[in-house]
Short mmCIF file of N, CA and C in Angstrom, two decimals:
data_model
loop_
_atom_site.label_atom_id
_atom_site.label_comp_id
_atom_site.label_asym_id
_atom_site.label_seq_id
_atom_site.Cartn_x
_atom_site.Cartn_y
_atom_site.Cartn_z
N UNK A 1 0.84 -1.18 0.00
CA UNK A 1 0.00 0.00 0.00
C UNK A 1 0.88 1.23 0.00
N UNK A 2 0.70 2.16 -0.93
CA UNK A 2 1.49 3.39 -0.94
C UNK A 2 1.23 4.22 0.30
N UNK A 3 2.25 4.86 0.78
CA UNK A 3 2.17 5.75 1.94
C UNK A 3 2.81 7.08 1.58
N UNK A 4 2.25 8.17 2.07
CA UNK A 4 2.93 9.45 2.00
C UNK A 4 3.66 9.63 3.31
N UNK A 5 4.92 9.98 3.24
CA UNK A 5 5.73 10.10 4.43
C UNK A 5 6.18 11.55 4.59
N UNK A 6 6.13 12.04 5.81
CA UNK A 6 6.76 13.32 6.13
C UNK A 6 8.17 12.99 6.58
N UNK A 7 9.14 13.41 5.80
CA UNK A 7 10.52 13.02 6.05
C UNK A 7 11.31 14.25 6.47
N UNK A 8 11.95 14.20 7.65
CA UNK A 8 12.76 15.35 8.09
C UNK A 8 13.98 15.52 7.19
N UNK A 9 14.36 16.77 6.97
CA UNK A 9 15.52 17.08 6.14
C UNK A 9 16.51 17.90 6.95
N UNK A 10 17.79 17.75 6.61
CA UNK A 10 18.83 18.55 7.23
C UNK A 10 18.71 20.00 6.80
N UNK A 11 19.40 20.87 7.51
CA UNK A 11 19.33 22.30 7.19
C UNK A 11 19.99 22.59 5.85
N UNK A 12 19.56 23.65 5.23
CA UNK A 12 20.15 24.08 3.96
C UNK A 12 21.44 24.83 4.26
N UNK A 13 22.57 24.27 3.89
CA UNK A 13 23.85 24.93 4.15
C UNK A 13 24.39 25.64 2.92
N UNK A 14 23.53 25.83 1.92
CA UNK A 14 23.92 26.62 0.77
C UNK A 14 24.60 25.86 -0.35
N UNK A 15 24.71 24.52 -0.26
CA UNK A 15 25.43 23.78 -1.30
C UNK A 15 24.50 23.17 -2.34
N UNK A 16 23.22 23.50 -2.33
CA UNK A 16 22.22 23.01 -3.28
C UNK A 16 21.91 21.53 -3.13
N UNK A 17 22.24 20.94 -1.98
CA UNK A 17 21.92 19.54 -1.70
C UNK A 17 21.17 19.44 -0.38
N UNK A 18 20.25 18.51 -0.31
CA UNK A 18 19.64 18.14 0.95
C UNK A 18 19.80 16.64 1.10
N UNK A 19 19.80 16.18 2.31
CA UNK A 19 19.92 14.75 2.57
C UNK A 19 18.62 14.27 3.19
N UNK A 20 18.05 13.26 2.59
CA UNK A 20 16.83 12.64 3.09
C UNK A 20 17.17 11.19 3.37
N UNK A 21 16.90 10.75 4.59
CA UNK A 21 17.23 9.38 4.96
C UNK A 21 15.96 8.54 4.98
N UNK A 22 15.94 7.50 4.16
CA UNK A 22 14.84 6.54 4.14
C UNK A 22 15.29 5.28 4.87
N UNK A 23 14.37 4.62 5.56
CA UNK A 23 14.71 3.47 6.38
C UNK A 23 13.97 2.24 5.86
N UNK A 24 14.73 1.20 5.55
CA UNK A 24 14.13 -0.05 5.10
C UNK A 24 13.19 -0.57 6.19
N UNK A 25 11.92 -0.73 5.84
CA UNK A 25 10.92 -1.19 6.79
C UNK A 25 10.31 -0.08 7.63
N UNK A 26 10.71 1.16 7.37
CA UNK A 26 10.22 2.28 8.17
C UNK A 26 9.98 3.51 7.34
N UNK A 27 10.44 4.62 7.83
CA UNK A 27 10.20 5.92 7.23
C UNK A 27 10.65 5.96 5.77
N UNK A 28 9.71 6.16 4.86
CA UNK A 28 10.00 6.28 3.44
C UNK A 28 9.89 4.98 2.64
N UNK A 29 9.60 3.86 3.31
CA UNK A 29 9.50 2.57 2.64
C UNK A 29 8.03 2.17 2.52
N UNK A 30 7.50 2.16 1.29
CA UNK A 30 6.07 1.91 1.10
C UNK A 30 5.61 0.53 1.54
N UNK A 31 6.49 -0.48 1.48
CA UNK A 31 6.02 -1.80 1.89
C UNK A 31 6.17 -2.05 3.39
N UNK A 32 6.82 -1.10 4.10
CA UNK A 32 6.98 -1.16 5.56
C UNK A 32 7.56 -2.48 6.05
N UNK A 33 8.39 -3.13 5.20
CA UNK A 33 9.01 -4.41 5.53
C UNK A 33 10.52 -4.30 5.39
N UNK A 34 11.24 -4.69 6.42
CA UNK A 34 12.71 -4.69 6.36
C UNK A 34 13.14 -5.89 5.52
N UNK A 35 13.31 -5.67 4.21
CA UNK A 35 13.61 -6.76 3.28
C UNK A 35 14.77 -6.46 2.36
N UNK A 36 15.59 -5.47 2.70
CA UNK A 36 16.77 -5.16 1.89
C UNK A 36 16.50 -4.23 0.73
N UNK A 37 15.29 -3.66 0.62
CA UNK A 37 15.02 -2.72 -0.45
C UNK A 37 13.99 -1.69 0.02
N UNK A 38 14.08 -0.52 -0.55
CA UNK A 38 13.12 0.54 -0.29
C UNK A 38 12.10 0.52 -1.42
N UNK A 39 10.83 0.29 -1.10
CA UNK A 39 9.76 0.31 -2.10
C UNK A 39 9.28 1.75 -2.23
N UNK A 40 9.30 2.25 -3.45
CA UNK A 40 8.88 3.62 -3.71
C UNK A 40 7.92 3.59 -4.89
N UNK A 41 6.64 3.79 -4.61
CA UNK A 41 5.65 3.71 -5.68
C UNK A 41 5.51 5.00 -6.45
N UNK A 42 6.31 5.96 -6.15
CA UNK A 42 6.25 7.19 -6.92
C UNK A 42 6.76 8.36 -6.11
N UNK A 43 6.89 9.46 -6.79
CA UNK A 43 7.37 10.67 -6.13
C UNK A 43 8.54 11.25 -6.88
N UNK A 44 8.85 12.47 -6.57
CA UNK A 44 9.88 13.19 -7.33
C UNK A 44 11.29 13.03 -6.80
N UNK A 45 11.64 11.87 -6.27
CA UNK A 45 12.95 11.73 -5.66
C UNK A 45 13.64 10.46 -6.14
N UNK A 46 14.96 10.46 -6.07
CA UNK A 46 15.75 9.27 -6.28
C UNK A 46 16.23 8.81 -4.91
N UNK A 47 16.01 7.55 -4.59
CA UNK A 47 16.39 7.08 -3.27
C UNK A 47 17.77 6.43 -3.31
N UNK A 48 18.48 6.60 -2.22
CA UNK A 48 19.73 5.88 -2.06
C UNK A 48 19.59 5.00 -0.82
N UNK A 49 20.42 3.98 -0.78
CA UNK A 49 20.37 3.00 0.32
C UNK A 49 21.60 3.19 1.19
N UNK A 50 21.38 3.26 2.50
CA UNK A 50 22.48 3.31 3.46
C UNK A 50 23.00 1.89 3.63
N UNK A 51 24.32 1.67 3.41
CA UNK A 51 24.84 0.31 3.54
C UNK A 51 24.81 -0.18 4.99
N UNK A 52 24.43 -1.44 5.14
CA UNK A 52 24.41 -2.14 6.43
C UNK A 52 24.95 -3.54 6.19
N UNK A 53 25.28 -4.25 7.25
CA UNK A 53 25.76 -5.62 7.11
C UNK A 53 24.67 -6.49 6.51
N UNK A 54 25.08 -7.36 5.60
CA UNK A 54 24.18 -8.30 4.91
C UNK A 54 23.16 -7.60 4.02
N UNK A 55 23.57 -6.51 3.38
CA UNK A 55 22.71 -5.81 2.43
C UNK A 55 22.62 -6.66 1.16
N UNK A 56 21.44 -7.12 0.82
CA UNK A 56 21.20 -7.99 -0.33
C UNK A 56 20.84 -7.13 -1.53
N UNK A 57 21.56 -7.29 -2.65
CA UNK A 57 21.32 -6.53 -3.86
C UNK A 57 20.62 -7.42 -4.88
N UNK A 58 19.32 -7.14 -5.12
CA UNK A 58 18.52 -7.89 -6.08
C UNK A 58 18.19 -7.07 -7.33
N UNK A 59 18.44 -5.76 -7.29
CA UNK A 59 18.13 -4.89 -8.41
C UNK A 59 19.12 -3.73 -8.40
N UNK A 60 19.08 -2.88 -9.42
CA UNK A 60 19.98 -1.73 -9.47
C UNK A 60 19.87 -0.96 -8.16
N UNK A 61 21.03 -0.61 -7.60
CA UNK A 61 21.06 0.01 -6.28
C UNK A 61 22.05 1.17 -6.27
N UNK A 62 21.62 2.29 -5.70
CA UNK A 62 22.46 3.47 -5.49
C UNK A 62 22.67 3.60 -3.98
N UNK A 63 23.94 3.57 -3.56
CA UNK A 63 24.23 3.75 -2.13
C UNK A 63 24.32 5.23 -1.80
N UNK A 64 23.97 5.56 -0.57
CA UNK A 64 24.10 6.93 -0.09
C UNK A 64 25.57 7.24 0.16
N UNK A 65 26.03 8.42 -0.25
CA UNK A 65 27.42 8.78 -0.01
C UNK A 65 27.68 8.91 1.49
N UNK A 66 28.93 8.69 1.86
CA UNK A 66 29.32 8.82 3.26
C UNK A 66 30.33 7.75 3.62
N UNK A 67 30.72 7.73 4.88
CA UNK A 67 31.65 6.74 5.41
C UNK A 67 30.90 5.88 6.41
N UNK A 68 31.00 4.56 6.22
CA UNK A 68 30.26 3.62 7.05
C UNK A 68 31.22 2.55 7.57
N UNK A 69 31.39 2.48 8.89
CA UNK A 69 32.19 1.43 9.53
C UNK A 69 31.26 0.27 9.83
N UNK A 70 31.46 -0.85 9.10
CA UNK A 70 30.52 -1.97 9.21
C UNK A 70 31.31 -3.27 9.37
N UNK A 71 31.02 -4.01 10.43
CA UNK A 71 31.63 -5.30 10.67
C UNK A 71 30.87 -6.38 9.89
N UNK A 72 31.59 -7.23 9.18
CA UNK A 72 30.98 -8.34 8.45
C UNK A 72 30.77 -9.49 9.42
N UNK A 73 29.62 -9.56 10.03
CA UNK A 73 29.39 -10.50 11.12
C UNK A 73 29.39 -11.97 10.70
N UNK A 74 29.02 -12.27 9.45
CA UNK A 74 29.00 -13.68 9.04
C UNK A 74 30.12 -14.03 8.07
N UNK A 75 30.98 -13.10 7.74
CA UNK A 75 32.14 -13.24 6.85
C UNK A 75 31.78 -13.51 5.39
N UNK A 76 30.50 -13.38 5.00
CA UNK A 76 30.09 -13.61 3.62
C UNK A 76 29.87 -12.33 2.84
N UNK A 77 30.01 -11.19 3.48
CA UNK A 77 29.91 -9.93 2.76
C UNK A 77 29.00 -8.92 3.41
N UNK A 78 29.48 -7.68 3.44
CA UNK A 78 28.63 -6.57 3.85
C UNK A 78 27.54 -6.41 2.80
N UNK A 79 27.97 -6.29 1.55
CA UNK A 79 27.04 -6.16 0.42
C UNK A 79 27.11 -7.45 -0.37
N UNK A 80 25.95 -8.11 -0.52
CA UNK A 80 25.89 -9.40 -1.21
C UNK A 80 25.06 -9.25 -2.47
N UNK A 81 25.72 -9.45 -3.62
CA UNK A 81 24.99 -9.45 -4.89
C UNK A 81 24.14 -10.71 -4.93
N UNK A 82 22.86 -10.56 -5.27
CA UNK A 82 21.94 -11.68 -5.22
C UNK A 82 21.12 -11.82 -6.50
N UNK A 83 21.60 -11.21 -7.61
CA UNK A 83 20.89 -11.30 -8.89
C UNK A 83 21.86 -10.95 -10.01
N UNK A 84 21.61 -11.50 -11.17
CA UNK A 84 22.37 -11.13 -12.36
C UNK A 84 21.80 -9.84 -12.94
N UNK A 85 22.59 -9.19 -13.79
CA UNK A 85 22.15 -8.00 -14.54
C UNK A 85 21.77 -6.83 -13.63
N UNK A 86 22.58 -6.59 -12.59
CA UNK A 86 22.32 -5.46 -11.70
C UNK A 86 23.52 -4.53 -11.67
N UNK A 87 23.26 -3.27 -11.32
CA UNK A 87 24.28 -2.25 -11.14
C UNK A 87 24.31 -1.82 -9.69
N UNK A 88 25.48 -1.88 -9.07
CA UNK A 88 25.69 -1.34 -7.74
C UNK A 88 26.49 -0.06 -7.92
N UNK A 89 25.86 1.07 -7.69
CA UNK A 89 26.53 2.37 -7.82
C UNK A 89 26.76 2.89 -6.42
N UNK A 90 28.03 2.95 -6.03
CA UNK A 90 28.35 3.29 -4.65
C UNK A 90 28.41 4.79 -4.40
N UNK A 91 28.50 5.61 -5.44
CA UNK A 91 28.37 7.04 -5.24
C UNK A 91 29.50 7.60 -4.38
N UNK A 92 30.68 6.95 -4.42
CA UNK A 92 31.82 7.38 -3.61
C UNK A 92 31.76 6.93 -2.17
N UNK A 93 30.81 6.09 -1.84
CA UNK A 93 30.64 5.58 -0.48
C UNK A 93 31.90 4.85 -0.02
N UNK A 94 32.32 5.09 1.23
CA UNK A 94 33.42 4.34 1.84
C UNK A 94 32.83 3.36 2.84
N UNK A 95 33.11 2.07 2.59
CA UNK A 95 32.72 1.01 3.52
C UNK A 95 34.02 0.52 4.14
N UNK A 96 34.12 0.63 5.45
CA UNK A 96 35.35 0.23 6.12
C UNK A 96 35.03 -0.80 7.20
N UNK A 97 35.86 -1.84 7.24
CA UNK A 97 35.61 -2.95 8.15
C UNK A 97 36.62 -3.02 9.27
N UNK A 98 36.75 -4.22 9.82
CA UNK A 98 37.58 -4.45 10.99
C UNK A 98 38.51 -5.63 10.74
N UNK A 99 39.15 -5.64 9.52
CA UNK A 99 40.13 -6.65 9.14
C UNK A 99 39.55 -8.06 9.06
N UNK A 100 38.26 -8.18 8.72
CA UNK A 100 37.63 -9.50 8.68
C UNK A 100 36.50 -9.48 7.66
N UNK A 101 36.33 -10.59 6.95
CA UNK A 101 35.17 -10.75 6.08
C UNK A 101 35.35 -10.16 4.69
N UNK A 102 34.23 -9.83 4.07
CA UNK A 102 34.19 -9.34 2.69
C UNK A 102 33.42 -8.02 2.64
N UNK A 103 33.95 -7.09 1.85
CA UNK A 103 33.23 -5.85 1.64
C UNK A 103 32.05 -6.08 0.72
N UNK A 104 32.33 -6.49 -0.53
CA UNK A 104 31.30 -6.75 -1.54
C UNK A 104 31.54 -8.15 -2.07
N UNK A 105 30.47 -8.95 -2.13
CA UNK A 105 30.60 -10.34 -2.54
C UNK A 105 29.60 -10.66 -3.65
N UNK A 106 30.11 -11.27 -4.73
CA UNK A 106 29.25 -11.74 -5.82
C UNK A 106 29.64 -13.19 -6.11
N UNK A 107 28.79 -14.10 -5.70
CA UNK A 107 29.04 -15.52 -5.94
C UNK A 107 27.91 -16.05 -6.81
N UNK A 108 28.24 -16.27 -8.09
CA UNK A 108 27.31 -16.94 -8.98
C UNK A 108 26.39 -16.07 -9.81
N UNK A 109 26.57 -14.75 -9.80
CA UNK A 109 25.68 -13.88 -10.58
C UNK A 109 26.47 -13.17 -11.67
N UNK A 110 25.92 -13.13 -12.88
CA UNK A 110 26.60 -12.62 -14.06
C UNK A 110 26.14 -11.21 -14.41
N UNK A 111 27.02 -10.54 -15.18
CA UNK A 111 26.70 -9.22 -15.74
C UNK A 111 26.34 -8.21 -14.64
N UNK A 112 27.19 -8.14 -13.63
CA UNK A 112 27.01 -7.22 -12.51
C UNK A 112 28.05 -6.11 -12.65
N UNK A 113 27.63 -4.86 -12.46
CA UNK A 113 28.55 -3.73 -12.47
C UNK A 113 28.67 -3.18 -11.06
N UNK A 114 29.90 -3.03 -10.60
CA UNK A 114 30.21 -2.42 -9.30
C UNK A 114 30.99 -1.15 -9.62
N UNK A 115 30.42 0.01 -9.30
CA UNK A 115 30.97 1.28 -9.75
C UNK A 115 31.09 2.27 -8.59
N UNK A 116 32.26 2.89 -8.47
CA UNK A 116 32.45 4.00 -7.55
C UNK A 116 32.52 3.63 -6.08
N UNK A 117 32.95 2.42 -5.78
CA UNK A 117 32.99 1.96 -4.39
C UNK A 117 34.37 2.19 -3.78
N UNK A 118 34.41 2.49 -2.50
CA UNK A 118 35.63 2.57 -1.72
C UNK A 118 35.50 1.55 -0.60
N UNK A 119 36.41 0.57 -0.57
CA UNK A 119 36.28 -0.53 0.38
C UNK A 119 37.62 -0.73 1.08
N UNK A 120 37.62 -0.62 2.40
CA UNK A 120 38.84 -0.72 3.21
C UNK A 120 38.66 -1.74 4.34
N UNK A 121 39.76 -2.41 4.69
CA UNK A 121 39.87 -3.18 5.94
C UNK A 121 39.02 -4.44 6.01
N UNK A 122 39.01 -5.23 4.95
CA UNK A 122 38.35 -6.54 4.97
C UNK A 122 39.37 -7.59 4.49
N UNK A 123 39.06 -8.87 4.66
CA UNK A 123 39.88 -9.91 4.05
C UNK A 123 39.84 -9.74 2.53
N UNK A 124 38.64 -9.55 1.99
CA UNK A 124 38.44 -9.36 0.56
C UNK A 124 37.67 -8.06 0.36
N UNK A 125 38.27 -7.10 -0.35
CA UNK A 125 37.54 -5.87 -0.65
C UNK A 125 36.34 -6.19 -1.53
N UNK A 126 36.60 -6.80 -2.68
CA UNK A 126 35.55 -7.28 -3.59
C UNK A 126 35.89 -8.71 -3.96
N UNK A 127 34.96 -9.63 -3.75
CA UNK A 127 35.15 -11.03 -4.11
C UNK A 127 34.15 -11.39 -5.20
N UNK A 128 34.66 -11.91 -6.33
CA UNK A 128 33.85 -12.39 -7.44
C UNK A 128 34.18 -13.86 -7.64
N UNK A 129 33.17 -14.73 -7.57
CA UNK A 129 33.40 -16.16 -7.72
C UNK A 129 32.29 -16.79 -8.55
N UNK A 130 32.68 -17.65 -9.48
CA UNK A 130 31.73 -18.42 -10.28
C UNK A 130 30.71 -17.53 -10.98
N UNK A 131 31.18 -16.41 -11.49
CA UNK A 131 30.29 -15.50 -12.23
C UNK A 131 31.06 -14.84 -13.35
N UNK A 132 30.36 -14.53 -14.44
CA UNK A 132 31.00 -14.05 -15.66
C UNK A 132 30.46 -12.68 -16.08
N UNK A 133 31.27 -12.01 -16.90
CA UNK A 133 30.87 -10.76 -17.57
C UNK A 133 30.51 -9.66 -16.58
N UNK A 134 31.31 -9.53 -15.53
CA UNK A 134 31.10 -8.48 -14.54
C UNK A 134 32.04 -7.32 -14.80
N UNK A 135 31.71 -6.14 -14.28
CA UNK A 135 32.56 -4.96 -14.40
C UNK A 135 32.80 -4.38 -13.02
N UNK A 136 34.07 -4.14 -12.70
CA UNK A 136 34.46 -3.40 -11.50
C UNK A 136 35.15 -2.15 -12.01
N UNK A 137 34.55 -1.01 -11.73
CA UNK A 137 34.98 0.23 -12.36
C UNK A 137 35.03 1.36 -11.33
N UNK A 138 36.12 2.13 -11.40
CA UNK A 138 36.22 3.37 -10.63
C UNK A 138 36.10 3.12 -9.13
N UNK A 139 36.73 2.06 -8.64
CA UNK A 139 36.70 1.76 -7.22
C UNK A 139 38.05 2.07 -6.59
N UNK A 140 38.04 2.17 -5.28
CA UNK A 140 39.27 2.35 -4.51
C UNK A 140 39.29 1.27 -3.43
N UNK A 141 40.35 0.48 -3.43
CA UNK A 141 40.44 -0.65 -2.51
C UNK A 141 41.78 -0.58 -1.80
N UNK A 142 41.74 -0.51 -0.48
CA UNK A 142 42.99 -0.44 0.28
C UNK A 142 42.82 -1.08 1.65
N UNK A 143 43.94 -1.50 2.21
CA UNK A 143 44.01 -2.06 3.55
C UNK A 143 43.21 -3.36 3.72
N UNK A 144 42.96 -4.05 2.62
CA UNK A 144 42.34 -5.38 2.66
C UNK A 144 43.46 -6.42 2.53
N UNK A 145 43.17 -7.70 2.74
CA UNK A 145 44.15 -8.73 2.38
C UNK A 145 44.23 -8.83 0.86
N UNK A 146 43.09 -8.88 0.20
CA UNK A 146 42.98 -8.88 -1.26
C UNK A 146 42.09 -7.71 -1.65
N UNK A 147 42.56 -6.85 -2.53
CA UNK A 147 41.72 -5.75 -3.00
C UNK A 147 40.55 -6.30 -3.81
N UNK A 148 40.87 -6.94 -4.94
CA UNK A 148 39.89 -7.65 -5.77
C UNK A 148 40.33 -9.10 -5.85
N UNK A 149 39.42 -10.01 -5.61
CA UNK A 149 39.71 -11.45 -5.67
C UNK A 149 38.69 -12.08 -6.61
N UNK A 150 39.17 -12.62 -7.74
CA UNK A 150 38.26 -13.31 -8.67
C UNK A 150 38.71 -14.76 -8.83
N UNK A 151 37.74 -15.66 -8.85
CA UNK A 151 38.03 -17.07 -9.06
C UNK A 151 36.89 -17.71 -9.86
N UNK A 152 37.27 -18.60 -10.77
CA UNK A 152 36.31 -19.32 -11.62
C UNK A 152 35.33 -18.37 -12.31
N UNK A 153 35.84 -17.25 -12.78
CA UNK A 153 35.01 -16.22 -13.41
C UNK A 153 35.69 -15.77 -14.69
N UNK A 154 34.90 -15.49 -15.72
CA UNK A 154 35.46 -15.22 -17.04
C UNK A 154 34.81 -13.98 -17.66
N UNK A 155 35.54 -13.39 -18.62
CA UNK A 155 35.07 -12.23 -19.38
C UNK A 155 34.70 -11.04 -18.49
N UNK A 156 35.45 -10.82 -17.43
CA UNK A 156 35.20 -9.67 -16.57
C UNK A 156 36.01 -8.47 -17.04
N UNK A 157 35.60 -7.30 -16.62
CA UNK A 157 36.30 -6.06 -16.94
C UNK A 157 36.62 -5.36 -15.63
N UNK A 158 37.91 -5.25 -15.32
CA UNK A 158 38.38 -4.61 -14.10
C UNK A 158 39.20 -3.40 -14.55
N UNK A 159 38.57 -2.21 -14.50
CA UNK A 159 39.18 -1.03 -15.12
C UNK A 159 39.03 0.21 -14.26
N UNK A 160 40.04 1.07 -14.37
CA UNK A 160 40.02 2.41 -13.79
C UNK A 160 39.86 2.37 -12.27
N UNK A 161 40.56 1.43 -11.63
CA UNK A 161 40.49 1.28 -10.18
C UNK A 161 41.82 1.69 -9.55
N UNK A 162 41.76 2.09 -8.30
CA UNK A 162 42.98 2.40 -7.54
C UNK A 162 43.06 1.39 -6.40
N UNK A 163 44.16 0.62 -6.42
CA UNK A 163 44.32 -0.50 -5.49
C UNK A 163 45.69 -0.37 -4.83
N UNK A 164 45.73 -0.14 -3.52
CA UNK A 164 47.02 0.01 -2.87
C UNK A 164 46.93 -0.35 -1.38
N UNK A 165 48.10 -0.63 -0.81
CA UNK A 165 48.31 -1.05 0.58
C UNK A 165 47.39 -2.18 1.03
N UNK A 166 47.18 -3.17 0.16
CA UNK A 166 46.50 -4.41 0.54
C UNK A 166 47.57 -5.41 0.97
N UNK A 167 47.30 -6.21 1.98
CA UNK A 167 48.33 -7.05 2.58
C UNK A 167 48.89 -8.11 1.65
N UNK A 168 48.06 -8.76 0.83
CA UNK A 168 48.54 -9.86 0.00
C UNK A 168 48.58 -9.48 -1.48
N UNK A 169 47.44 -9.29 -2.09
CA UNK A 169 47.37 -8.97 -3.52
C UNK A 169 46.49 -7.74 -3.72
N UNK A 170 46.90 -6.90 -4.65
CA UNK A 170 46.02 -5.83 -5.09
C UNK A 170 44.85 -6.42 -5.86
N UNK A 171 45.16 -7.18 -6.92
CA UNK A 171 44.15 -7.89 -7.71
C UNK A 171 44.62 -9.33 -7.87
N UNK A 172 43.80 -10.28 -7.48
CA UNK A 172 44.15 -11.70 -7.54
C UNK A 172 43.13 -12.41 -8.44
N UNK A 173 43.63 -13.17 -9.41
CA UNK A 173 42.78 -13.92 -10.32
C UNK A 173 43.22 -15.37 -10.33
N UNK A 174 42.27 -16.28 -10.12
CA UNK A 174 42.55 -17.70 -10.16
C UNK A 174 41.50 -18.37 -11.04
N UNK A 175 41.97 -19.14 -12.00
CA UNK A 175 41.10 -19.87 -12.92
C UNK A 175 40.13 -18.92 -13.62
N UNK A 176 40.67 -17.86 -14.18
CA UNK A 176 39.88 -16.88 -14.94
C UNK A 176 40.42 -16.80 -16.36
N UNK A 177 39.60 -16.32 -17.27
CA UNK A 177 40.05 -16.12 -18.64
C UNK A 177 39.31 -14.94 -19.25
N UNK A 178 39.94 -14.36 -20.28
CA UNK A 178 39.35 -13.29 -21.08
C UNK A 178 38.94 -12.09 -20.24
N UNK A 179 39.66 -11.83 -19.15
CA UNK A 179 39.38 -10.68 -18.31
C UNK A 179 40.17 -9.48 -18.82
N UNK A 180 39.53 -8.33 -18.89
CA UNK A 180 40.17 -7.08 -19.32
C UNK A 180 40.63 -6.33 -18.07
N UNK A 181 41.91 -5.94 -18.08
CA UNK A 181 42.46 -5.06 -17.05
C UNK A 181 42.92 -3.80 -17.75
N UNK A 182 42.35 -2.65 -17.40
CA UNK A 182 42.70 -1.43 -18.10
C UNK A 182 42.72 -0.25 -17.13
N UNK A 183 43.79 0.51 -17.18
CA UNK A 183 43.93 1.78 -16.45
C UNK A 183 43.75 1.63 -14.94
N UNK A 184 44.23 0.53 -14.38
CA UNK A 184 44.21 0.36 -12.93
C UNK A 184 45.52 0.88 -12.35
N UNK A 185 45.45 1.52 -11.21
CA UNK A 185 46.64 1.93 -10.47
C UNK A 185 46.83 0.95 -9.32
N UNK A 186 47.84 0.13 -9.45
CA UNK A 186 48.13 -0.87 -8.42
C UNK A 186 49.50 -0.53 -7.87
N UNK A 187 49.54 -0.08 -6.62
CA UNK A 187 50.81 0.44 -6.12
C UNK A 187 50.90 0.36 -4.61
N UNK A 188 52.05 0.69 -4.13
CA UNK A 188 52.41 0.92 -2.75
C UNK A 188 51.82 -0.05 -1.75
N UNK A 189 52.63 -0.96 -1.31
CA UNK A 189 52.29 -1.76 -0.15
C UNK A 189 51.56 -3.07 -0.40
N UNK A 190 51.15 -3.35 -1.64
CA UNK A 190 50.60 -4.66 -1.90
C UNK A 190 51.76 -5.63 -1.91
N UNK A 191 51.67 -6.76 -1.18
CA UNK A 191 52.76 -7.73 -1.23
C UNK A 191 53.01 -8.13 -2.69
N UNK A 192 51.92 -8.38 -3.40
CA UNK A 192 51.99 -8.66 -4.82
C UNK A 192 50.93 -7.80 -5.48
N UNK A 193 51.30 -7.07 -6.50
CA UNK A 193 50.34 -6.19 -7.17
C UNK A 193 49.21 -6.95 -7.81
N UNK A 194 49.60 -7.95 -8.67
CA UNK A 194 48.57 -8.70 -9.37
C UNK A 194 49.07 -10.11 -9.63
#
């Protein structure tokens, strides 16, 4: 059932932006169910999602900008891709962990784009496994064990990323083929760059 919500807004500080916070299962969510997505049956706004642990991505998703310290409690990923043919647009969002788990995980879903993400302090910044034709673009990965880790995945495009100070590998590929690597900056402090 559609709902009209009165949503509080931050003060106007003169930068032509306002921030509106919608809550899954609460304020601004038409289905009023905490199910990993904000239902919006209409209105003049574009919604962004605040990242939380075990955020399931089933459709194109725009994350809210900001810095979020999130512990990966089950070690399977803060953000879990759960469908093929989706775009995760991080909007410059920084997701920082506590040296454990996965920042973004895609196991088994094809044709996924991960764009504009900043992921720090996990075992795996971005893990791609058993999935093909994915794109990782314009991300920043640092202070992880592995910046990008791909295995059993083919025809991926890993381009225009900045990967540095990861403990083991900046970009690690195992049993992959036909992957494009273009314009990545892999430097400083990775035990092995690629």
